[in-house]
C-alpha positions as a Markdown table, in Angstrom:
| # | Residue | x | y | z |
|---|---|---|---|---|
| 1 | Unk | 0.0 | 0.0 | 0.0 |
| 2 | Unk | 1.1 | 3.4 | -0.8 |
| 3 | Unk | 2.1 | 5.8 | 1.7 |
| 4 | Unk | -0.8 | 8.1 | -0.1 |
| 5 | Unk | -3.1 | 5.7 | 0.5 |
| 6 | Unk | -2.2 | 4.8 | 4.7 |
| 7 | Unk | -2.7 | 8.7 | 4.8 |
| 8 | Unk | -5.9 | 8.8 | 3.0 |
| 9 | Unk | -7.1 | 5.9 | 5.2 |
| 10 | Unk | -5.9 | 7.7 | 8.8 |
| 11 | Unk | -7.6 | 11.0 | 7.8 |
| 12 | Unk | -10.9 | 9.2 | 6.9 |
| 13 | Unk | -10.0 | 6.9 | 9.8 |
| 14 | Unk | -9.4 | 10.4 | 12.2 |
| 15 | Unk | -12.7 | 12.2 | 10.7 |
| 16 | Unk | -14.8 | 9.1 | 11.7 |
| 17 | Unk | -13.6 | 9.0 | 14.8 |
| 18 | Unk | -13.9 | 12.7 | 15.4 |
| 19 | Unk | -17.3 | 12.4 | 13.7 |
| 20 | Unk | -18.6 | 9.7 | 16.4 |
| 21 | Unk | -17.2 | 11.6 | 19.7 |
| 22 | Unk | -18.8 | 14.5 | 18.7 |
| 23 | Unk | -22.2 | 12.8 | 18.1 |
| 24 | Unk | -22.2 | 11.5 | 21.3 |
| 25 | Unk | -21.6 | 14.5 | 23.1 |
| 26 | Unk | -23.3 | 16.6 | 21.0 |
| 27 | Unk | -27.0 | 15.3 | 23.2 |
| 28 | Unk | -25.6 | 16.0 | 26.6 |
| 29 | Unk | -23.7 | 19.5 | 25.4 |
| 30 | Unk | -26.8 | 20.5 | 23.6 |
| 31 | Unk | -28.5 | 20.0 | 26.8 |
| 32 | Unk | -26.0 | 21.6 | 29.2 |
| 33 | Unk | -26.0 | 24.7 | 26.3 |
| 34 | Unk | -30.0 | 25.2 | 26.3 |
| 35 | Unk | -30.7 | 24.5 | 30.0 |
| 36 | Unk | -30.6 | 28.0 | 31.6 |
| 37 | Unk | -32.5 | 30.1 | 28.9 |
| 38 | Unk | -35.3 | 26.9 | 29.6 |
| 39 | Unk | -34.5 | 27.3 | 33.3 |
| 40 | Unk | -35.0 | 31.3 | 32.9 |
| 41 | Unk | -38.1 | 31.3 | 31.0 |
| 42 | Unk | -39.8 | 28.6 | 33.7 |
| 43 | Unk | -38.7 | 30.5 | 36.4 |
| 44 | Unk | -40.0 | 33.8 | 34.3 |
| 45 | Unk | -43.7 | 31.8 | 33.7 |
| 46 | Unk | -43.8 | 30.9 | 37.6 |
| 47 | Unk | -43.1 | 34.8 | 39.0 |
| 48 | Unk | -45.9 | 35.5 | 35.8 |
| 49 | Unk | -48.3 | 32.8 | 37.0 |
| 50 | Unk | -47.9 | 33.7 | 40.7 |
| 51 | Unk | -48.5 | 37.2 | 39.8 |
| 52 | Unk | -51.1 | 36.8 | 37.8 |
| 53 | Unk | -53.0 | 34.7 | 40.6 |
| 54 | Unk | -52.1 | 38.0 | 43.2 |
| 55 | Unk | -53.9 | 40.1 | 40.7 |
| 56 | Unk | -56.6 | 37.9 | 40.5 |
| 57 | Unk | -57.5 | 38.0 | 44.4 |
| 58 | Unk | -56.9 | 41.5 | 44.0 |
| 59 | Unk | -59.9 | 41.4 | 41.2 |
| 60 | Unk | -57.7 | 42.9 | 38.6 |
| 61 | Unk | -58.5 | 40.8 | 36.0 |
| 62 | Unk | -57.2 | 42.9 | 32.7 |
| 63 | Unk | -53.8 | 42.9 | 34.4 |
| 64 | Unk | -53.8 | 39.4 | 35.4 |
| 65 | Unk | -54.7 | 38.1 | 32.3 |
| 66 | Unk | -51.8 | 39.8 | 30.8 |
| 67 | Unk | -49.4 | 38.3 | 33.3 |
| 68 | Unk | -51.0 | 34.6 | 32.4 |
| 69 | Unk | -50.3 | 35.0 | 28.6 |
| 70 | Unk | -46.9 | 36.3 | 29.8 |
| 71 | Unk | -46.4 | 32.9 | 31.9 |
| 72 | Unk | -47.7 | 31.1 | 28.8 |
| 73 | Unk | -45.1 | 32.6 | 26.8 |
| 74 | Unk | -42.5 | 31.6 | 28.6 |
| 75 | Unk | -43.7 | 28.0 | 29.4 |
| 76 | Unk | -44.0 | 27.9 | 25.7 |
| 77 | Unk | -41.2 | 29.2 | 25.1 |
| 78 | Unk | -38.9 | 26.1 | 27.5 |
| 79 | Unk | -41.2 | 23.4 | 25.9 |
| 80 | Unk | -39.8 | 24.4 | 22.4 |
| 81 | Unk | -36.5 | 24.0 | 23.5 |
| 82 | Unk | -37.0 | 20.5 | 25.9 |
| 83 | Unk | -38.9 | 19.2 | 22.5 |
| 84 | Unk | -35.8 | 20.4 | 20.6 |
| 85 | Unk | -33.4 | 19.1 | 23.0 |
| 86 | Unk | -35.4 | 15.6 | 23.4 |
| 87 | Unk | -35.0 | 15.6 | 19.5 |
| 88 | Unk | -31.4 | 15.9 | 19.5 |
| 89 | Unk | -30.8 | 12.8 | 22.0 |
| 90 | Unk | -28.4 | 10.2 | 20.5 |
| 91 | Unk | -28.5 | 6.9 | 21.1 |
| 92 | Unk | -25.4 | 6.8 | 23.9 |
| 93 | Unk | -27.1 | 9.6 | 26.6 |
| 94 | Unk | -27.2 | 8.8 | 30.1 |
| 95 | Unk | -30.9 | 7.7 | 31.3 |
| 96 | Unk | -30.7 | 9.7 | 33.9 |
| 97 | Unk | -30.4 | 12.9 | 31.3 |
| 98 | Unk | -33.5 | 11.3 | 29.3 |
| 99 | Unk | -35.4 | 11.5 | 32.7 |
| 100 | Unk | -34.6 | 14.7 | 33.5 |
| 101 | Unk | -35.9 | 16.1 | 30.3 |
| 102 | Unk | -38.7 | 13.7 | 30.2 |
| 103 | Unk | -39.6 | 14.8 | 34.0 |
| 104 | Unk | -38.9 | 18.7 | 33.5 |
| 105 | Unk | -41.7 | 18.3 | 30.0 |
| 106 | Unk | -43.9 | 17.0 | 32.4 |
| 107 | Unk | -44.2 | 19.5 | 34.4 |
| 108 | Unk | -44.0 | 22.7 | 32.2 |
| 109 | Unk | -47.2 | 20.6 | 30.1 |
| 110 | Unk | -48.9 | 20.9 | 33.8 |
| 111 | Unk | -47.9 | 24.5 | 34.3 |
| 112 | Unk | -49.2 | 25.1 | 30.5 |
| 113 | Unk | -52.9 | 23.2 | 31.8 |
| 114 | Unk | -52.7 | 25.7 | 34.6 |
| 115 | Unk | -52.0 | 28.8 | 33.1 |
| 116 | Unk | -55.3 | 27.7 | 30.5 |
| 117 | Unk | -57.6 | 26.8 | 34.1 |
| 118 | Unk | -56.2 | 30.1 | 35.7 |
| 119 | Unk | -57.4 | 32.0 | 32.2 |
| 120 | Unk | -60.7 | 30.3 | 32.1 |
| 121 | Unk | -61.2 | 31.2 | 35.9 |
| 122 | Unk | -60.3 | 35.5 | 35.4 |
| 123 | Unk | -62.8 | 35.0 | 32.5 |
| 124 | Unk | -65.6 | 33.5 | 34.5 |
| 125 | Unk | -64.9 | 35.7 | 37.1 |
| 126 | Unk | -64.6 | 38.7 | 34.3 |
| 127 | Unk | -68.9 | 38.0 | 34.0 |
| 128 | Unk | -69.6 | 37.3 | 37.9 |
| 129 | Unk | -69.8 | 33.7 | 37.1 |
| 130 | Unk | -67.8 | 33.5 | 40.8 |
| 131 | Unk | -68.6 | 29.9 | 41.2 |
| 132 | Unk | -67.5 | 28.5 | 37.9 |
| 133 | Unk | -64.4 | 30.7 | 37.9 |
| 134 | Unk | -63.7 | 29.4 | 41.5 |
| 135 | Unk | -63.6 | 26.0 | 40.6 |
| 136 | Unk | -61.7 | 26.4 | 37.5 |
| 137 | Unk | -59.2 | 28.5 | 40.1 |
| 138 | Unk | -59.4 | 25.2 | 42.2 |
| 139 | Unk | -58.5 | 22.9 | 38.8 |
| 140 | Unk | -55.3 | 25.2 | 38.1 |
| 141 | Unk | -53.9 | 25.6 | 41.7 |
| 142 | Unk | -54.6 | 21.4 | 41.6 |
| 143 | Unk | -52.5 | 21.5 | 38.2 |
| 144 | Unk | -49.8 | 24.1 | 39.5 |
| 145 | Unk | -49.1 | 21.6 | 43.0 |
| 146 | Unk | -48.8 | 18.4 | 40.4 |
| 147 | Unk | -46.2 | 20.5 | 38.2 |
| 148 | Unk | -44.4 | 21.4 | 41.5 |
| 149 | Unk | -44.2 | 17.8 | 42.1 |
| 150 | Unk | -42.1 | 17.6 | 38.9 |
| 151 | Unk | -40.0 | 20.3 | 39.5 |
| 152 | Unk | -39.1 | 18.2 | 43.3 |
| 153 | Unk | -38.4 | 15.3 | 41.1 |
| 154 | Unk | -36.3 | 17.1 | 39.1 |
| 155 | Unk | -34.3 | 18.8 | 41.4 |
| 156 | Unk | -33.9 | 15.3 | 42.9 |
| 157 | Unk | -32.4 | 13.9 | 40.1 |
| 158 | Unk | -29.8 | 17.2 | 39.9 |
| 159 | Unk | -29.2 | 16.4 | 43.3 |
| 160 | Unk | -28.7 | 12.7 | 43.4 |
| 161 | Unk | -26.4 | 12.5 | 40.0 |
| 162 | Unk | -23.9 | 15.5 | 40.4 |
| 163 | Unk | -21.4 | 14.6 | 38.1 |
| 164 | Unk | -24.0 | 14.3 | 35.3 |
| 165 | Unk | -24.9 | 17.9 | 35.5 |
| 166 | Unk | -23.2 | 21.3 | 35.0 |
């Protein structure tokens, strides 16, 4: 074999193996890369959503309904990216990454259902239907605790696998 040849077959040999490594890092750095704008924008939806309910109690219902599409938004806004980062996962991530996601989806979908209760209630409560808009109040708080739930799971898993997380 020709020494042109043993060179042609190390660089092919080199951009394969450069090719693969980066593939299978690519999932977890993707991840570690999009995780605090997500992070941000759930933490942005929960101050929305928590004002939103204060105005609510406070019978300011134009405001508050502003502050729930805001919350929306940004709940929106980290389920495009977890989507986008679940769609990037290779073949070789760590379970415990594909839970995580998995687990933080969860419980932005749940924030997302309460957001659209908490809306439903400021416009029952908008016409003085008080009772209706109470219990759709009731069926968003009852979303909002379940989503929390998630969030404690997924601070668990952060917590219990330390080295898989930046």
């Amino acid at each position: 074999m020709s020494s042109y040849s043993k060179l042609i077959i190390f660089i092919v040999v080199l951009l394969a193996i450069s090719a693969a490594v980066l593939f299978i890092d690519s999932s977890t750095d993707n991840m570690n890369v999009a995780m605090p704008d997500i992070s941000e924008s759930i933490v942005d939806g929960d101050n929305e959503y928590n004002e939103a309910v204060d105005l609510v109690n406070n019978k300011n219902f134009h405001k508050s309904k502003e502050k729930a599409e805001s919350a929306g938004d940004n709940y929106n806004k980290s389920l495009a990216k977890l989507h986008e980062v679940q769609s990037n996962f290779s073949s070789d991530i760590h379970g415990v990454h594909k839970d995580y996601i998995n687990t933080v989806i969860d419980e932005v979908e749940l924030k997302l259902k309460a957001v659209d209760l908490l809306k439903e209630a400021i416009d029952c409560f908008e016409v003085n239907s008080n009772y209706t808009g109470s219990n759709y109040g009731f069926e968003a708080n009852d979303a909002m605790d379940q989503a929390v739930e998630y969030q404690n799971q997924r601070n668990s898993i952060v917590e219990d696998n330390p080295k898989l997380f930046k």
